[in-house]
mmCIF file of C-alpha atoms in Angstrom:
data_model
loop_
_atom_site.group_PDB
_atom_site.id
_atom_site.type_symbol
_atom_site.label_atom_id
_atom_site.label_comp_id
_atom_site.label_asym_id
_atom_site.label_seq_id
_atom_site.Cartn_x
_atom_site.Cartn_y
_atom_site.Cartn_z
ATOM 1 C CA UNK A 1 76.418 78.502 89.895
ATOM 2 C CA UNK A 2 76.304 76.904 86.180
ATOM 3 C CA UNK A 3 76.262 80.263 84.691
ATOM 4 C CA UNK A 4 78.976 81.898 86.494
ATOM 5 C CA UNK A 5 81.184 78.798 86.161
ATOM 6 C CA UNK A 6 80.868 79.132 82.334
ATOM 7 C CA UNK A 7 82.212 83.177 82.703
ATOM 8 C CA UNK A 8 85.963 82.191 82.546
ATOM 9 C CA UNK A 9 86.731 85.958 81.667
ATOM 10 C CA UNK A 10 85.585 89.026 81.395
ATOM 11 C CA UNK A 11 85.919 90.953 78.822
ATOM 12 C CA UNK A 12 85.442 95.123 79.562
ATOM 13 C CA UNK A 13 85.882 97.553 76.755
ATOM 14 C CA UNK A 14 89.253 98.267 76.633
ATOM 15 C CA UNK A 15 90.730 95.928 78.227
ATOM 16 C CA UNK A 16 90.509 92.090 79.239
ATOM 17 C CA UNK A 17 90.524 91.247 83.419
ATOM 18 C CA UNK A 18 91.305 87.426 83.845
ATOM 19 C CA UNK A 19 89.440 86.761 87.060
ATOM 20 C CA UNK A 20 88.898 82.855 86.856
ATOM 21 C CA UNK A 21 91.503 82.205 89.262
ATOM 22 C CA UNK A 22 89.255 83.967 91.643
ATOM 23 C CA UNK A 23 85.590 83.718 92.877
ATOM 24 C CA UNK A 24 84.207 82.284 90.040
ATOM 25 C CA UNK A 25 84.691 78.413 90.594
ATOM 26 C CA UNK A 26 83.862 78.701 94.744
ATOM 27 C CA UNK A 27 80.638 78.006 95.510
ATOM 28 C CA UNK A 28 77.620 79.782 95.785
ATOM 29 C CA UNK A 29 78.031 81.303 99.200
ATOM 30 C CA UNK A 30 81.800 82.292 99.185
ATOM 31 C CA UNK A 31 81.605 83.630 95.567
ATOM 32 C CA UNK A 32 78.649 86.206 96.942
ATOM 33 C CA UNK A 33 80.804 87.297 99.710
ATOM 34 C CA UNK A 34 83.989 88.104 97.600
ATOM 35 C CA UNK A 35 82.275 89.189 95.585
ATOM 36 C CA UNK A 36 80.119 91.615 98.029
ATOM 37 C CA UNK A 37 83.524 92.639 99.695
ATOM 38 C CA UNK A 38 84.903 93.414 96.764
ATOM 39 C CA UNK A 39 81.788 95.486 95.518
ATOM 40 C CA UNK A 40 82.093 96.856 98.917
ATOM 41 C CA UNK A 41 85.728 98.156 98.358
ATOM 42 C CA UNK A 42 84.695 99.825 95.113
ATOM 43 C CA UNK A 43 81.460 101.693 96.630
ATOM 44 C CA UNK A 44 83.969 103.262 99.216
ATOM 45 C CA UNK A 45 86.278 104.180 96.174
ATOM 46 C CA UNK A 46 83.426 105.545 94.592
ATOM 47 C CA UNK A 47 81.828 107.821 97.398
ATOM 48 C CA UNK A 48 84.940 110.243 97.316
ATOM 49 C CA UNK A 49 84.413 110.393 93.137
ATOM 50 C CA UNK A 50 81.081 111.037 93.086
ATOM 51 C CA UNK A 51 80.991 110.419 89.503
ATOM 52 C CA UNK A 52 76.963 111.014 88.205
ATOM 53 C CA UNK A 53 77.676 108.940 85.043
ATOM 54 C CA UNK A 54 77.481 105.471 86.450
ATOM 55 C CA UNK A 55 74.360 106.007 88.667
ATOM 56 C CA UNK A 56 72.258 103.105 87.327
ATOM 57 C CA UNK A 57 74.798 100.553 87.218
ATOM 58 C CA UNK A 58 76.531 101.990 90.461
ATOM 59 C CA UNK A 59 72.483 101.460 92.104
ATOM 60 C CA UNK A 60 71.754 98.074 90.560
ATOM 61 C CA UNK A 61 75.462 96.864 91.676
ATOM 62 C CA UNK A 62 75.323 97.672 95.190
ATOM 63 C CA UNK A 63 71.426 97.301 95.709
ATOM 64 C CA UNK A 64 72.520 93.462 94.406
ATOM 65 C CA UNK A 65 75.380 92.994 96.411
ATOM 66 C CA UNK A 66 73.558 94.210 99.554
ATOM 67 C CA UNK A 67 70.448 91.795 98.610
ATOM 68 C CA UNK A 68 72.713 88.881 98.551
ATOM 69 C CA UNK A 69 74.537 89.827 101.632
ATOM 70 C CA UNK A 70 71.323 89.898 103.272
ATOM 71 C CA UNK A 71 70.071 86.147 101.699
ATOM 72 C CA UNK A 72 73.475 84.758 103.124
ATOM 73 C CA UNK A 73 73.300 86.462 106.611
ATOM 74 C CA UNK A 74 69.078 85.921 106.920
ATOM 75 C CA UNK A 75 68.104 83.186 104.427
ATOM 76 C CA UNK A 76 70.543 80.891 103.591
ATOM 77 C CA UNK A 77 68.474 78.308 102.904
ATOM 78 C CA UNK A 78 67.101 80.092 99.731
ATOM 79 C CA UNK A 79 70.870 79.602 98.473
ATOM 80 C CA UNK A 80 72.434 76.434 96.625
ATOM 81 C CA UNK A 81 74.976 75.719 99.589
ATOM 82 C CA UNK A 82 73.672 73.590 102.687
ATOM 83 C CA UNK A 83 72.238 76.559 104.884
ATOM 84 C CA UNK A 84 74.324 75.513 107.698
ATOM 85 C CA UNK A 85 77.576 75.625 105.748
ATOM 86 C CA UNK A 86 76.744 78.837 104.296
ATOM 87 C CA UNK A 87 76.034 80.746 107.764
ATOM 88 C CA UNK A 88 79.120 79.026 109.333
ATOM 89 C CA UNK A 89 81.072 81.111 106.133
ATOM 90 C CA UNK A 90 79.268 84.141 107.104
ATOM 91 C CA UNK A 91 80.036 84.043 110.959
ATOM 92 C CA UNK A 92 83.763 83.360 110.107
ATOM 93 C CA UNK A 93 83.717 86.281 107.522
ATOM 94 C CA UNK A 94 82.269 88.815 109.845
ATOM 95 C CA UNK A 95 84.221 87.921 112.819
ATOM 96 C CA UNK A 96 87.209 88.543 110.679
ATOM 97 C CA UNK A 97 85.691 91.943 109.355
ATOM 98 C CA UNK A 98 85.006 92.730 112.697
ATOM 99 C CA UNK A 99 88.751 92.049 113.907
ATOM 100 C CA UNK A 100 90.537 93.574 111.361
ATOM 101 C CA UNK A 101 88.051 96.954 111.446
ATOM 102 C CA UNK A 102 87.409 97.462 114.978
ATOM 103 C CA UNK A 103 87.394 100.837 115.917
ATOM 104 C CA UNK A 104 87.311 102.278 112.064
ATOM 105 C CA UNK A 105 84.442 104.386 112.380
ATOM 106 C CA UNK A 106 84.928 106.514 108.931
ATOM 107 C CA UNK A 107 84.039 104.864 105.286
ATOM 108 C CA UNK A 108 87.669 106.773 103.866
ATOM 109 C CA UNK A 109 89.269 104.923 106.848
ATOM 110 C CA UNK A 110 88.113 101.696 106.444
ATOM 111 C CA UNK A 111 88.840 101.977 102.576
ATOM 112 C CA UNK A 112 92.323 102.433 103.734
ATOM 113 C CA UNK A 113 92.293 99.722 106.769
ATOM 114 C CA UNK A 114 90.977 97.198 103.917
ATOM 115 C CA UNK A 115 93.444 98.273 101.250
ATOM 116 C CA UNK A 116 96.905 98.222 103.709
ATOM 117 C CA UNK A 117 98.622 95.003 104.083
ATOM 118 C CA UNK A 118 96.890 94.350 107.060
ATOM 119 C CA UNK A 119 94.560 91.885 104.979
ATOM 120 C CA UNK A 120 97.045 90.620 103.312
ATOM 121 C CA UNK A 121 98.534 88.932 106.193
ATOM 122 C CA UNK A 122 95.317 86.015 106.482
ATOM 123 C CA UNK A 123 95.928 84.510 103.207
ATOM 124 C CA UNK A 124 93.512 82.128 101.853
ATOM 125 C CA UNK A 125 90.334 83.802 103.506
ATOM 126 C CA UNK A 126 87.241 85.084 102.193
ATOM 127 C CA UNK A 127 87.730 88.677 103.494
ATOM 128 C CA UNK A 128 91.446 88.644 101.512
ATOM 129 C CA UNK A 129 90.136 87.137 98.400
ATOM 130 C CA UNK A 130 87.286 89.795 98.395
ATOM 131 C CA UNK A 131 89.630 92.949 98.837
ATOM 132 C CA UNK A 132 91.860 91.044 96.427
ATOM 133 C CA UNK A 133 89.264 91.116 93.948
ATOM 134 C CA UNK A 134 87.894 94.753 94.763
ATOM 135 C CA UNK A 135 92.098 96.134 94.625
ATOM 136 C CA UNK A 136 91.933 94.316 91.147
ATOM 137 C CA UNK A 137 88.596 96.096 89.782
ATOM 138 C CA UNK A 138 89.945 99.545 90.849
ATOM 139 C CA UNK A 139 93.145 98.954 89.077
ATOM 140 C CA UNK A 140 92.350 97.302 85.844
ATOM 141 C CA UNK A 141 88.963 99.166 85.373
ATOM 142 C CA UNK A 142 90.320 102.619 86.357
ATOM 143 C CA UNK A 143 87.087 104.147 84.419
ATOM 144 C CA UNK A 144 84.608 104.183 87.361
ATOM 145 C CA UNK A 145 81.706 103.926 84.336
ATOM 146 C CA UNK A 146 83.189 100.788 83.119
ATOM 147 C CA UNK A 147 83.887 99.218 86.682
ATOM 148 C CA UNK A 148 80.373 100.059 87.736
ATOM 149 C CA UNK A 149 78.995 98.074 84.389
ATOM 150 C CA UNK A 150 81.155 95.471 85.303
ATOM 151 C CA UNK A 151 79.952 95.126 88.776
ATOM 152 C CA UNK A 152 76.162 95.380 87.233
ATOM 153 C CA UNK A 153 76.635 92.223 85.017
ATOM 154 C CA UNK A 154 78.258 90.529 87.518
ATOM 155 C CA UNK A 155 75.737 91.258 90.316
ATOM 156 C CA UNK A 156 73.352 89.813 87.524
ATOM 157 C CA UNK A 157 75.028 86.589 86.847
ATOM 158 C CA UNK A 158 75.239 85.732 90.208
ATOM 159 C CA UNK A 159 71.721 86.459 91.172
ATOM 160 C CA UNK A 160 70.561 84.506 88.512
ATOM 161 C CA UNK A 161 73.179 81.684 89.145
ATOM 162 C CA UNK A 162 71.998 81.211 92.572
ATOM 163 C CA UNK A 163 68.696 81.268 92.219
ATOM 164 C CA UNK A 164 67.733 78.097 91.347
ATOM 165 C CA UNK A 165 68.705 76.394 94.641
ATOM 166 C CA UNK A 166 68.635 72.573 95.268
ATOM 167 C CA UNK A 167 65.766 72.498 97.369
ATOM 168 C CA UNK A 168 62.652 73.993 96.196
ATOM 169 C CA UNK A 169 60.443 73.523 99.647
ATOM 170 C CA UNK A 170 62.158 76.716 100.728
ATOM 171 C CA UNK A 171 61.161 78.218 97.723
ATOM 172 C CA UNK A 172 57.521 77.115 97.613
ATOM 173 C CA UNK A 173 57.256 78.288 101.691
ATOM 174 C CA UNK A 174 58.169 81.505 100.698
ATOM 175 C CA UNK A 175 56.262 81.662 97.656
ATOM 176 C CA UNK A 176 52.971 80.813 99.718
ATOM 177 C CA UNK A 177 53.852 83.900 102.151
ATOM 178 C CA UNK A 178 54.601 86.460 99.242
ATOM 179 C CA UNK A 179 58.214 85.410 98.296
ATOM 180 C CA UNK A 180 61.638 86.756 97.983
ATOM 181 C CA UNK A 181 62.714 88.468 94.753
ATOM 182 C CA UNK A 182 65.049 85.515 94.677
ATOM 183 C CA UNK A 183 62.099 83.336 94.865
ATOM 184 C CA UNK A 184 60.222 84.725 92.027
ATOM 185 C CA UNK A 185 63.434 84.528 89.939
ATOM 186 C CA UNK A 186 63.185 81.209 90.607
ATOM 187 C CA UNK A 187 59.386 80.532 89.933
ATOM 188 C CA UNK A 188 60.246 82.392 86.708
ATOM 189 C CA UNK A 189 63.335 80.347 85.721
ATOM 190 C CA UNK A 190 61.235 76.757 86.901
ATOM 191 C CA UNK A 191 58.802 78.214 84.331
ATOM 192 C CA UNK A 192 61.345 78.755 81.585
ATOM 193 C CA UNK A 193 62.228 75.481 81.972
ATOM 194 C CA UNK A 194 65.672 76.983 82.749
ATOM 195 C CA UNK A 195 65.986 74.788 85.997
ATOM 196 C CA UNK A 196 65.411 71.508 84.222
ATOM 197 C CA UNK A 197 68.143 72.232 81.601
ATOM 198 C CA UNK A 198 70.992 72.619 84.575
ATOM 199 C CA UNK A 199 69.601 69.222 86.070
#
């Protein structure tokens, strides 16, 4: 996470959001998931703007976030936390999800569910730091163009932050079956000589 640990603002035309105090010095695997949550909060802003403007960096954004979600949940071990640790975090993330929105069938409902107090009541957690996040993005970045550029450069840091994990056997298995995108970022990053430079 070198590269998102040296991102100690953000800087958005416009306007400056301070968001060191969150997500950005956790590790690898609770800094995806806020950050997915919070991308999460702002794609179920989004659907009832339907704002055409944005498209690509709406796309990239959430085709990101989802991608990570899915190394977390299905690959861990692709990730720079200890694969073990990082599916323990998801498990207590989704139970949580799964408490707080059972029965919330409806995107606009869950958007609401997610933005009442009732998350706000589990300090400290993933899930709360993630909506915490997403609540700040929608009100400092009210320009959905802006927020969804944002998102985009964020989605990119982070990819590229976690993909040179600490154990390249994972890497070099997958490689030798056709390979993650994640695992070709990191073939190409080895290459650059980008990996030795964070050692």
């Amino acid at each position: 996470m070198a590269l998102l640990l040296a991102l100690p603002w953000l800087v958005v035309p416009g306007s400056t959001l301070a968001l060191e105090w969150l997500s950005l010095r956790e590790g690898g695997t609770n800094t995806v998931l806020q950050w997915h949550i919070a991308t999460c909060l702002c794609e179920m802003q989004h659907e009832s703007l339907k704002k055409p403007a944005c498209a690509a960096a709406y796309d990239i954004s959430v085709t990101l976030s989802r991608y990570c979600r899915y190394l977390v949940a299905f690959l861990p071990e692709l990730l720079p936390d200890h694969d073990m640790d990082t599916g323990a975090i998801f498990c207590e993330v989704l139970q949580e999800a799964n408490v707080l929105l059972a029965g919330v069938a409806s995107t606009p409902e869950r958007f609401h569910v997610l933005k009442s107090g009732r998350v706000q009541k589990k300090m400290g957690t993933i899930l709360t730091s993630g909506v915490t996040l997403g609540e700040l993005l929608i009100e400092k970045i009210s320009e959905p163009t802006q927020r969804w550029m944002v998102l985009k450069n964020i989605w990119e840091l982070v990819v590229i932050s976690v993909a040179p994990s600490g154990d390249a056997k994972h890497h070099v298995e997958r490689l030798a079956r056709g390979g993650e995108f994640i695992t070709h970022l990191w073939a190409l990053l080895s290459h650059a000589g980008v990996l030795d430079q964070q050692a």
